[in-house]
Amino acid sequence: MAAKASKSAPPVVKDGVRRGWRTLGAAGDTALVPQGRMRGPMPWLVAIMVAITVVAAAGALALGNMAARTSATLEGGVTVQVLEPDPQLRGQQVDLAIPALRQLDGVLSVRRVPQQELDALVEPWLGEEAVEGADVPIPAMIDIRMRSEPGDDDLARIEQVIAPLAPTSRVDPQASWLGPVFKAVQGLRWLALALIVLLGAATSAAVLLAARTAIGAHRDTIDIVHMLGGTDRQITRIFQRSIALDAAGGGALGLAVGLLTILVLGAQFSALGDGLAGQATLEWDDWLVLAAVPLVGVLLAGITARLSVMRALGRML
């Protein structure tokens, strides 16, 4: 009876081999890699890296938009400050200077900045009482728009015209005010790009480590499949699919965390008003770029997994 029972029962090893063989090329079964989804460190590392990458990319895009908008606003702009302390005399100098400035070549428009705008600019620094009480004389400002970015010759001509009419005036190209800010913004953008590159390299390293660990854990099964005629391409496809699915889950989670962080930071920056920080916003195409970050991460993980698994399998033969 015992002999008959042993003949009727299929060998354990062969049954396991049959199950492993049937999984080769199957779209929904990865028995060679039995690890459950979102288990192990790799998908969570991908989630963290995608979240940081999304935030860094959003910062770089927002800074770029801020620099572009501010530069477009200040392009061709020149400001004349009339520093005369006597309000009546200051107003007379401005009235004389505006018609003379309009006669200059290359000038598109000349306007006196309203007193309300000047008060709004200095009130956060001097206080409402100082502004309303006229305790501190606020210079009059004339805004000039040129056809092109003003050079040294243009500034010299403006100073030559304005000097006899408003001796206490000062001429400043508007773009020069934010020159150091633009340089700092450019530096931050390069820093964000370097961070994105480093995160991509770290993601590849995490996928490489996960692929090697999976191959080492299933080496015996892989040897059996090789003996049954399974090819390296078939085995690689199974590992690549499993790692890509884990990377996709981690990428989706990282994207959600990154977008939530951006929304929270955006709400805080919007409270700063319409100043320079208010220009650092994202356009609709910027959101498409951020949405593509996890897709790029999954693609990078799939390519890295395929190359690493193929190389490891080649060493096993």
PDB file of C-alpha atoms in Angstrom, residues 148-277:
ATOM      1  CA  SER A 148      15.371  97.942 -25.400  1.00  0.00           C
ATOM      2  CA  GLU A 149      17.462  97.234 -22.337  1.00  0.00           C
ATOM      3  CA  PRO A 150      19.107 100.562 -21.414  1.00  0.00           C
ATOM      4  CA  GLY A 151      22.868 100.730 -21.699  1.00  0.00           C
ATOM      5  CA  ASP A 152      25.387 103.093 -20.193  1.00  0.00           C
ATOM      6  CA  ASP A 153      24.878 105.601 -23.016  1.00  0.00           C
ATOM      7  CA  ASP A 154      21.110 105.664 -22.451  1.00  0.00           C
ATOM      8  CA  LEU A 155      21.543 106.207 -18.721  1.00  0.00           C
ATOM      9  CA  ALA A 156      24.052 108.997 -19.376  1.00  0.00           C
ATOM     10  CA  ARG A 157      21.593 110.788 -21.684  1.00  0.00           C
ATOM     11  CA  ILE A 158      18.822 110.530 -19.087  1.00  0.00           C
ATOM     12  CA  GLU A 159      21.102 111.900 -16.371  1.00  0.00           C
ATOM     13  CA  GLN A 160      22.173 114.713 -18.651  1.00  0.00           C
ATOM     14  CA  VAL A 161      18.570 115.731 -19.271  1.00  0.00           C
ATOM     15  CA  ILE A 162      17.380 115.361 -15.676  1.00  0.00           C
ATOM     16  CA  ALA A 163      20.343 117.008 -13.894  1.00  0.00           C
ATOM     17  CA  PRO A 164      19.434 120.693 -14.529  1.00  0.00           C
ATOM     18  CA  LEU A 165      15.726 120.073 -13.871  1.00  0.00           C
ATOM     19  CA  ALA A 166      16.062 117.938 -10.704  1.00  0.00           C
ATOM     20  CA  PRO A 167      19.575 118.265  -9.251  1.00  0.00           C
ATOM     21  CA  THR A 168      18.898 115.858  -6.399  1.00  0.00           C
ATOM     22  CA  SER A 169      17.610 113.070  -8.641  1.00  0.00           C
ATOM     23  CA  ARG A 170      19.094 109.593  -9.105  1.00  0.00           C
ATOM     24  CA  VAL A 171      18.788 107.326 -12.153  1.00  0.00           C
ATOM     25  CA  ASP A 172      18.696 103.536 -11.711  1.00  0.00           C
ATOM     26  CA  PRO A 173      18.101 100.763 -14.268  1.00  0.00           C
ATOM     27  CA  GLN A 174      15.416  98.563 -12.749  1.00  0.00           C
ATOM     28  CA  ALA A 175      17.047  95.287 -13.757  1.00  0.00           C
ATOM     29  CA  SER A 176      20.144  96.110 -11.703  1.00  0.00           C
ATOM     30  CA  TRP A 177      18.124  96.026  -8.483  1.00  0.00           C
ATOM     31  CA  LEU A 178      17.459  92.325  -8.769  1.00  0.00           C
ATOM     32  CA  GLY A 179      20.734  91.277 -10.407  1.00  0.00           C
ATOM     33  CA  PRO A 180      22.029  89.517  -7.251  1.00  0.00           C
ATOM     34  CA  VAL A 181      18.605  87.922  -6.756  1.00  0.00           C
ATOM     35  CA  PHE A 182      18.629  86.510 -10.292  1.00  0.00           C
ATOM     36  CA  LYS A 183      22.100  85.062  -9.730  1.00  0.00           C
ATOM     37  CA  ALA A 184      20.935  83.422  -6.499  1.00  0.00           C
ATOM     38  CA  VAL A 185      17.857  82.025  -8.260  1.00  0.00           C
ATOM     39  CA  GLN A 186      20.030  80.571 -11.021  1.00  0.00           C
ATOM     40  CA  GLY A 187      22.275  78.973  -8.403  1.00  0.00           C
ATOM     41  CA  LEU A 188      19.270  77.418  -6.666  1.00  0.00           C
ATOM     42  CA  ARG A 189      18.008  76.033  -9.968  1.00  0.00           C
ATOM     43  CA  TRP A 190      21.366  74.375 -10.662  1.00  0.00           C
ATOM     44  CA  LEU A 191      21.346  72.995  -7.126  1.00  0.00           C
ATOM     45  CA  ALA A 192      17.873  71.503  -7.689  1.00  0.00           C
ATOM     46  CA  LEU A 193      19.036  69.941 -10.969  1.00  0.00           C
ATOM     47  CA  ALA A 194      22.059  68.398  -9.234  1.00  0.00           C
ATOM     48  CA  LEU A 195      19.771  67.024  -6.517  1.00  0.00           C
ATOM     49  CA  ILE A 196      17.504  65.457  -9.148  1.00  0.00           C
ATOM     50  CA  VAL A 197      20.489  63.782 -10.824  1.00  0.00           C
ATOM     51  CA  LEU A 198      21.712  62.425  -7.486  1.00  0.00           C
ATOM     52  CA  LEU A 199      18.238  61.092  -6.659  1.00  0.00           C
ATOM     53  CA  GLY A 200      18.113  59.343 -10.039  1.00  0.00           C
ATOM     54  CA  ALA A 201      21.460  57.718  -9.315  1.00  0.00           C
ATOM     55  CA  ALA A 202      20.272  56.672  -5.846  1.00  0.00           C
ATOM     56  CA  THR A 203      17.118  55.162  -7.356  1.00  0.00           C
ATOM     57  CA  SER A 204      19.205  53.137  -9.804  1.00  0.00           C
ATOM     58  CA  ALA A 205      21.406  51.935  -6.953  1.00  0.00           C
ATOM     59  CA  ALA A 206      18.350  50.855  -4.917  1.00  0.00           C
ATOM     60  CA  VAL A 207      16.914  48.944  -7.880  1.00  0.00           C
ATOM     61  CA  LEU A 208      20.280  47.329  -8.560  1.00  0.00           C
ATOM     62  CA  LEU A 209      20.533  46.158  -4.957  1.00  0.00           C
ATOM     63  CA  ALA A 210      16.957  44.840  -5.009  1.00  0.00           C
ATOM     64  CA  ALA A 211      17.554  42.928  -8.242  1.00  0.00           C
ATOM     65  CA  ARG A 212      20.737  41.305  -6.950  1.00  0.00           C
ATOM     66  CA  THR A 213      19.025  40.365  -3.695  1.00  0.00           C
ATOM     67  CA  ALA A 214      16.096  38.773  -5.547  1.00  0.00           C
ATOM     68  CA  ILE A 215      18.408  36.782  -7.822  1.00  0.00           C
ATOM     69  CA  GLY A 216      20.442  35.547  -4.882  1.00  0.00           C
ATOM     70  CA  ALA A 217      17.298  34.496  -2.994  1.00  0.00           C
ATOM     71  CA  HIS A 218      15.950  32.502  -5.976  1.00  0.00           C
ATOM     72  CA  ARG A 219      19.179  31.135  -7.397  1.00  0.00           C
ATOM     73  CA  ASP A 220      18.134  27.480  -6.988  1.00  0.00           C
ATOM     74  CA  THR A 221      14.843  28.033  -8.812  1.00  0.00           C
ATOM     75  CA  ILE A 222      16.635  29.870 -11.593  1.00  0.00           C
ATOM     76  CA  ASP A 223      19.083  26.951 -12.011  1.00  0.00           C
ATOM     77  CA  ILE A 224      16.191  24.500 -12.328  1.00  0.00           C
ATOM     78  CA  VAL A 225      14.428  26.680 -14.894  1.00  0.00           C
ATOM     79  CA  HIS A 226      17.676  26.881 -16.859  1.00  0.00           C
ATOM     80  CA  MET A 227      17.887  23.077 -16.898  1.00  0.00           C
ATOM     81  CA  LEU A 228      14.313  22.911 -18.214  1.00  0.00           C
ATOM     82  CA  GLY A 229      15.222  25.129 -21.140  1.00  0.00           C
ATOM     83  CA  GLY A 230      14.183  28.520 -19.793  1.00  0.00           C
ATOM     84  CA  THR A 231      16.122  31.410 -21.319  1.00  0.00           C
ATOM     85  CA  ASP A 232      17.732  34.364 -19.602  1.00  0.00           C
ATOM     86  CA  ARG A 233      15.339  36.665 -21.464  1.00  0.00           C
ATOM     87  CA  GLN A 234      12.309  34.892 -19.974  1.00  0.00           C
ATOM     88  CA  ILE A 235      13.726  34.980 -16.455  1.00  0.00           C
ATOM     89  CA  THR A 236      14.772  38.609 -16.827  1.00  0.00           C
ATOM     90  CA  ARG A 237      11.254  39.565 -17.926  1.00  0.00           C
ATOM     91  CA  ILE A 238       9.811  38.132 -14.716  1.00  0.00           C
ATOM     92  CA  PHE A 239      12.234  39.995 -12.426  1.00  0.00           C
ATOM     93  CA  GLN A 240      11.888  43.178 -14.448  1.00  0.00           C
ATOM     94  CA  ARG A 241       8.086  43.078 -14.229  1.00  0.00           C
ATOM     95  CA  SER A 242       8.139  42.521 -10.467  1.00  0.00           C
ATOM     96  CA  ILE A 243      10.606  45.356  -9.811  1.00  0.00           C
ATOM     97  CA  ALA A 244       8.769  47.714 -12.183  1.00  0.00           C
ATOM     98  CA  LEU A 245       5.472  47.093 -10.379  1.00  0.00           C
ATOM     99  CA  ASP A 246       7.086  47.817  -7.026  1.00  0.00           C
ATOM    100  CA  ALA A 247       8.655  50.967  -8.472  1.00  0.00           C
ATOM    101  CA  ALA A 248       5.280  52.029  -9.896  1.00  0.00           C
ATOM    102  CA  GLY A 249       3.618  51.653  -6.505  1.00  0.00           C
ATOM    103  CA  GLY A 250       6.393  53.585  -4.790  1.00  0.00           C
ATOM    104  CA  GLY A 251       6.341  56.244  -7.522  1.00  0.00           C
ATOM    105  CA  ALA A 252       2.595  56.782  -7.188  1.00  0.00           C
ATOM    106  CA  LEU A 253       2.912  57.157  -3.424  1.00  0.00           C
ATOM    107  CA  GLY A 254       5.875  59.516  -3.786  1.00  0.00           C
ATOM    108  CA  LEU A 255       3.999  61.628  -6.346  1.00  0.00           C
ATOM    109  CA  ALA A 256       1.033  61.993  -3.999  1.00  0.00           C
ATOM    110  CA  VAL A 257       3.261  63.036  -1.092  1.00  0.00           C
ATOM    111  CA  GLY A 258       5.233  65.437  -3.300  1.00  0.00           C
ATOM    112  CA  LEU A 259       2.119  67.126  -4.718  1.00  0.00           C
ATOM    113  CA  LEU A 260       0.630  67.485  -1.232  1.00  0.00           C
ATOM    114  CA  THR A 261       3.853  69.116  -0.051  1.00  0.00           C
ATOM    115  CA  ILE A 262       3.803  71.513  -3.019  1.00  0.00           C
ATOM    116  CA  LEU A 263       0.207  72.529  -2.305  1.00  0.00           C
ATOM    117  CA  VAL A 264       1.001  73.217   1.352  1.00  0.00           C
ATOM    118  CA  LEU A 265       4.080  75.278   0.464  1.00  0.00           C
ATOM    119  CA  GLY A 266       2.158  77.085  -2.281  1.00  0.00           C
ATOM    120  CA  ALA A 267      -0.537  78.148   0.183  1.00  0.00           C
ATOM    121  CA  GLN A 268       2.126  79.540   2.509  1.00  0.00           C
ATOM    122  CA  PHE A 269       3.896  81.466  -0.272  1.00  0.00           C
ATOM    123  CA  SER A 270       0.623  82.867  -1.611  1.00  0.00           C
ATOM    124  CA  ALA A 271       0.105  84.563   1.759  1.00  0.00           C
ATOM    125  CA  LEU A 272       3.187  86.693   1.048  1.00  0.00           C
ATOM    126  CA  GLY A 273       1.257  88.749  -1.507  1.00  0.00           C
ATOM    127  CA  ASP A 274       2.023  89.728  -5.086  1.00  0.00           C
ATOM    128  CA  GLY A 275       5.669  90.588  -4.576  1.00  0.00           C
ATOM    129  CA  LEU A 276       8.681  88.681  -5.825  1.00  0.00           C
ATOM    130  CA  ALA A 277       7.709  85.492  -3.986  1.00  0.00           C
TER     131      ALA A 277
END
